[in-house]
């Protein structure tokens, strides 16, 4: 499911990055055509378009969307009959009369983006999401040096680095002590935005972050896992030699 303001509205990805990451997470691979994402079955996607045609977006667009996601998820956790009038108005139009409810305790949120500057607004968006059991899964960045990149460097985020096909650190993957886990990010083939049967190979920590988000989504698709809070514990987290 793609959350948008109107069911007839198309969210057109003019740059391709979002389509590629979404494919890694949850492409269905119907009829053995194309690719299948990590969480290819029983998974729903809430999608926000925050970047423009040139691949950039403002902090207000990015973190404002995270605030909106947090609010939307909190509403969709309620039974339909328990949603207030204001709750219903805040939902996308096509969900206002829907019985759809989010039943899992943790909602992983992929953020394959970042920059060198941080702000109180950005930090507030991330911490508010965490309080509502939304787990931001964030790419470390592609500067190839030890560098603070946000939102990955914010406390509480699940920061993801990129590895090669030989399970080694990619040279372009940004380093930092805040890294939580690494995942494949080298020449990853996924869906592309130029047509229903178009595919592209890209490299970077964005792809790695999408793999981790997809893995969390896959695990949470099982009924026995929906009530488990995904914690950043020593048992679930490792730090490669960066």
GROMACS .gro file of C-alpha atoms in nm:
model
  242
    1UNK     CA    1   0.000   0.000   0.000
    2UNK     CA    2   0.135   0.346  -0.089
    3UNK     CA    3   0.014   0.619   0.142
    4UNK     CA    4  -0.069   0.933  -0.055
    5UNK     CA    5  -0.327   1.206  -0.021
    6UNK     CA    6  -0.559   1.076  -0.293
    7UNK     CA    7  -0.600   0.728  -0.438
    8UNK     CA    8  -0.596   0.871  -0.791
    9UNK     CA    9  -0.273   1.061  -0.735
   10UNK     CA   10   0.042   0.919  -0.892
   11UNK     CA   11   0.368   0.945  -0.703
   12UNK     CA   12   0.607   0.975  -0.994
   13UNK     CA   13   0.971   0.909  -0.917
   14UNK     CA   14   1.154   1.127  -1.169
   15UNK     CA   15   1.501   1.034  -1.042
   16UNK     CA   16   1.481   0.659  -0.976
   17UNK     CA   17   1.644   0.630  -0.636
   18UNK     CA   18   1.322   0.575  -0.441
   19UNK     CA   19   1.191   0.319  -0.688
   20UNK     CA   20   1.520   0.128  -0.667
   21UNK     CA   21   1.516   0.117  -0.285
   22UNK     CA   22   1.148   0.020  -0.273
   23UNK     CA   23   1.220  -0.267  -0.512
   24UNK     CA   24   1.497  -0.399  -0.289
   25UNK     CA   25   1.259  -0.392   0.006
   26UNK     CA   26   0.941  -0.534  -0.138
   27UNK     CA   27   0.927  -0.596  -0.515
   28UNK     CA   28   0.680  -0.881  -0.567
   29UNK     CA   29   0.856  -1.061  -0.852
   30UNK     CA   30   0.522  -1.164  -1.006
   31UNK     CA   31   0.533  -1.445  -1.262
   32UNK     CA   32   0.910  -1.482  -1.223
   33UNK     CA   33   0.962  -1.153  -1.407
   34UNK     CA   34   1.210  -0.895  -1.285
   35UNK     CA   35   1.328  -0.910  -0.924
   36UNK     CA   36   1.182  -1.004  -0.588
   37UNK     CA   37   1.249  -0.784  -0.287
   38UNK     CA   38   1.361  -0.913   0.052
   39UNK     CA   39   1.007  -0.879   0.189
   40UNK     CA   40   0.830  -0.979  -0.133
   41UNK     CA   41   0.520  -1.120   0.039
   42UNK     CA   42   0.269  -0.994   0.297
   43UNK     CA   43   0.431  -0.652   0.316
   44UNK     CA   44   0.280  -0.307   0.278
   45UNK     CA   45   0.477   0.008   0.195
   46UNK     CA   46   0.401   0.358   0.319
   47UNK     CA   47   0.579   0.587   0.075
   48UNK     CA   48   0.659   0.959   0.086
   49UNK     CA   49   0.798   1.159  -0.204
   50UNK     CA   50   1.040   1.408  -0.047
   51UNK     CA   51   1.300   1.458  -0.323
   52UNK     CA   52   1.262   1.655  -0.642
   53UNK     CA   53   1.370   1.583  -0.998
   54UNK     CA   54   1.735   1.669  -0.924
   55UNK     CA   55   1.757   1.418  -0.640
   56UNK     CA   56   1.760   1.670  -0.354
   57UNK     CA   57   1.507   1.763  -0.089
   58UNK     CA   58   1.473   2.012   0.193
   59UNK     CA   59   1.501   1.917   0.559
   60UNK     CA   60   1.142   2.031   0.598
   61UNK     CA   61   1.023   1.786   0.329
   62UNK     CA   62   1.226   1.493   0.464
   63UNK     CA   63   1.167   1.529   0.836
   64UNK     CA   64   0.820   1.674   0.798
   65UNK     CA   65   0.734   1.348   0.621
   66UNK     CA   66   0.877   1.152   0.915
   67UNK     CA   67   0.658   1.352   1.152
   68UNK     CA   68   0.358   1.280   0.929
   69UNK     CA   69   0.445   0.911   0.913
   70UNK     CA   70   0.461   0.897   1.292
   71UNK     CA   71   0.117   1.057   1.318
   72UNK     CA   72  -0.030   0.833   1.049
   73UNK     CA   73   0.106   0.516   1.208
   74UNK     CA   74  -0.026   0.617   1.552
   75UNK     CA   75  -0.375   0.661   1.400
   76UNK     CA   76  -0.362   0.336   1.203
   77UNK     CA   77  -0.272   0.145   1.520
   78UNK     CA   78  -0.622   0.222   1.651
   79UNK     CA   79  -0.935   0.027   1.565
   80UNK     CA   80  -1.151   0.219   1.320
   81UNK     CA   81  -1.424   0.286   1.579
   82UNK     CA   82  -1.169   0.440   1.816
   83UNK     CA   83  -1.040   0.701   1.569
   84UNK     CA   84  -1.149   1.056   1.638
   85UNK     CA   85  -1.285   1.294   1.377
   86UNK     CA   86  -0.947   1.469   1.368
   87UNK     CA   87  -0.776   1.131   1.326
   88UNK     CA   88  -0.990   1.047   1.025
   89UNK     CA   89  -0.930   1.387   0.865
   90UNK     CA   90  -0.553   1.341   0.905
   91UNK     CA   91  -0.552   1.015   0.708
   92UNK     CA   92  -0.522   0.997   0.329
   93UNK     CA   93  -0.869   1.017   0.176
   94UNK     CA   94  -0.887   0.656   0.061
   95UNK     CA   95  -0.806   0.523   0.411
   96UNK     CA   96  -1.062   0.728   0.601
   97UNK     CA   97  -1.335   0.465   0.569
   98UNK     CA   98  -1.098   0.170   0.574
   99UNK     CA   99  -1.071  -0.093   0.847
  100UNK     CA  100  -0.698  -0.123   0.778
  101UNK     CA  101  -0.500  -0.137   1.102
  102UNK     CA  102  -0.128  -0.167   1.176
  103UNK     CA  103  -0.091  -0.457   1.419
  104UNK     CA  104   0.286  -0.490   1.454
  105UNK     CA  105   0.463  -0.323   1.745
  106UNK     CA  106   0.756  -0.189   1.544
  107UNK     CA  107   0.741  -0.018   1.204
  108UNK     CA  108   1.081  -0.002   1.026
  109UNK     CA  109   1.131   0.319   0.828
  110UNK     CA  110   1.388   0.328   0.549
  111UNK     CA  111   1.576   0.657   0.507
  112UNK     CA  112   1.831   0.610   0.230
  113UNK     CA  113   1.949   0.968   0.251
  114UNK     CA  114   2.171   1.194   0.455
  115UNK     CA  115   2.389   1.502   0.483
  116UNK     CA  116   2.661   1.658   0.694
  117UNK     CA  117   2.436   1.899   0.883
  118UNK     CA  118   2.196   1.827   1.168
  119UNK     CA  119   1.916   2.036   1.313
  120UNK     CA  120   1.691   2.039   1.617
  121UNK     CA  121   1.395   1.982   1.384
  122UNK     CA  122   1.556   1.670   1.236
  123UNK     CA  123   1.654   1.534   1.577
  124UNK     CA  124   1.303   1.596   1.708
  125UNK     CA  125   1.150   1.406   1.414
  126UNK     CA  126   1.375   1.104   1.473
  127UNK     CA  127   1.323   1.092   1.850
  128UNK     CA  128   0.946   1.136   1.814
  129UNK     CA  129   0.939   0.845   1.568
  130UNK     CA  130   1.138   0.626   1.807
  131UNK     CA  131   0.897   0.702   2.092
  132UNK     CA  132   0.615   0.572   1.871
  133UNK     CA  133   0.805   0.247   1.794
  134UNK     CA  134   0.903   0.357   1.445
  135UNK     CA  135   1.258   0.239   1.384
  136UNK     CA  136   1.452   0.463   1.141
  137UNK     CA  137   1.688   0.254   0.926
  138UNK     CA  138   1.938   0.499   0.779
  139UNK     CA  139   2.221   0.481   0.529
  140UNK     CA  140   2.569   0.577   0.653
  141UNK     CA  141   2.646   0.775   0.337
  142UNK     CA  142   2.887   0.738   0.046
  143UNK     CA  143   3.175   0.972   0.128
  144UNK     CA  144   3.418   0.688   0.196
  145UNK     CA  145   3.570   0.858   0.503
  146UNK     CA  146   3.503   0.886   0.875
  147UNK     CA  147   3.232   1.152   0.871
  148UNK     CA  148   2.920   1.235   1.068
  149UNK     CA  149   2.625   1.198   0.833
  150UNK     CA  150   2.272   1.271   0.948
  151UNK     CA  151   2.024   1.127   1.026
  152UNK     CA  152   2.241   0.810   1.053
  153UNK     CA  153   2.455   0.960   1.332
  154UNK     CA  154   2.155   1.047   1.550
  155UNK     CA  155   2.125   0.832   1.866
  156UNK     CA  156   1.870   0.555   1.835
  157UNK     CA  157   1.885   0.521   1.458
  158UNK     CA  158   1.986   0.196   1.290
  159UNK     CA  159   2.281   0.310   1.079
  160UNK     CA  160   2.370   0.086   0.784
  161UNK     CA  161   2.699   0.060   0.595
  162UNK     CA  162   2.756  -0.107   0.259
  163UNK     CA  163   2.953  -0.420   0.172
  164UNK     CA  164   3.080  -0.575  -0.151
  165UNK     CA  165   2.998  -0.913  -0.299
  166UNK     CA  166   3.300  -1.047  -0.108
  167UNK     CA  167   3.145  -0.930   0.222
  168UNK     CA  168   3.405  -0.654   0.258
  169UNK     CA  169   3.347  -0.289   0.331
  170UNK     CA  170   3.279  -0.085   0.019
  171UNK     CA  171   3.534   0.191  -0.020
  172UNK     CA  172   3.263   0.452  -0.073
  173UNK     CA  173   3.073   0.357   0.244
  174UNK     CA  174   3.109   0.628   0.509
  175UNK     CA  175   3.267   0.523   0.839
  176UNK     CA  176   3.169   0.610   1.196
  177UNK     CA  177   3.145   0.458   1.542
  178UNK     CA  178   2.764   0.490   1.526
  179UNK     CA  179   2.732   0.222   1.258
  180UNK     CA  180   2.498  -0.061   1.360
  181UNK     CA  181   2.514  -0.315   1.079
  182UNK     CA  182   2.630  -0.361   0.720
  183UNK     CA  183   2.449  -0.508   0.420
  184UNK     CA  184   2.507  -0.561   0.046
  185UNK     CA  185   2.541  -0.239  -0.149
  186UNK     CA  186   2.759  -0.315  -0.451
  187UNK     CA  187   2.596  -0.333  -0.797
  188UNK     CA  188   2.249  -0.414  -0.668
  189UNK     CA  189   1.988  -0.472  -0.937
  190UNK     CA  190   1.640  -0.344  -0.863
  191UNK     CA  191   1.335  -0.172  -1.013
  192UNK     CA  192   1.377   0.148  -1.212
  193UNK     CA  193   1.145   0.439  -1.278
  194UNK     CA  194   1.144   0.451  -1.659
  195UNK     CA  195   0.886   0.177  -1.714
  196UNK     CA  196   0.707  -0.121  -1.562
  197UNK     CA  197   0.975  -0.357  -1.691
  198UNK     CA  198   1.280  -0.138  -1.635
  199UNK     CA  199   1.562  -0.232  -1.398
  200UNK     CA  200   1.892  -0.077  -1.298
  201UNK     CA  201   2.203  -0.165  -1.096
  202UNK     CA  202   2.315   0.089  -0.836
  203UNK     CA  203   2.574   0.091  -0.558
  204UNK     CA  204   2.579   0.260  -0.221
  205UNK     CA  205   2.471   0.254   0.142
  206UNK     CA  206   2.120   0.348   0.023
  207UNK     CA  207   2.086   0.000  -0.123
  208UNK     CA  208   2.227  -0.154   0.196
  209UNK     CA  209   1.977   0.036   0.410
  210UNK     CA  210   1.692  -0.089   0.193
  211UNK     CA  211   1.813  -0.449   0.239
  212UNK     CA  212   1.804  -0.411   0.619
  213UNK     CA  213   1.461  -0.247   0.613
  214UNK     CA  214   1.334  -0.526   0.389
  215UNK     CA  215   1.476  -0.791   0.624
  216UNK     CA  216   1.299  -0.631   0.921
  217UNK     CA  217   0.978  -0.611   0.722
  218UNK     CA  218   1.008  -0.975   0.626
  219UNK     CA  219   1.059  -1.087   0.985
  220UNK     CA  220   0.768  -0.875   1.105
  221UNK     CA  221   0.539  -1.028   0.840
  222UNK     CA  222   0.515  -1.341   1.056
  223UNK     CA  223   0.233  -1.333   1.312
  224UNK     CA  224   0.457  -1.453   1.595
  225UNK     CA  225   0.693  -1.160   1.541
  226UNK     CA  226   0.443  -0.873   1.525
  227UNK     CA  227   0.447  -0.811   1.900
  228UNK     CA  228   0.824  -0.816   1.930
  229UNK     CA  229   1.001  -0.483   1.960
  230UNK     CA  230   1.310  -0.477   1.739
  231UNK     CA  231   1.578  -0.356   1.978
  232UNK     CA  232   1.934  -0.256   1.901
  233UNK     CA  233   2.080  -0.512   2.139
  234UNK     CA  234   2.418  -0.680   2.126
  235UNK     CA  235   2.248  -0.993   1.998
  236UNK     CA  236   2.109  -0.811   1.695
  237UNK     CA  237   2.382  -0.559   1.624
  238UNK     CA  238   2.742  -0.589   1.514
  239UNK     CA  239   3.004  -0.334   1.426
  240UNK     CA  240   3.248  -0.433   1.151
  241UNK     CA  241   3.603  -0.304   1.162
  242UNK     CA  242   3.554   0.042   1.019
   0.00000   0.00000   0.00000
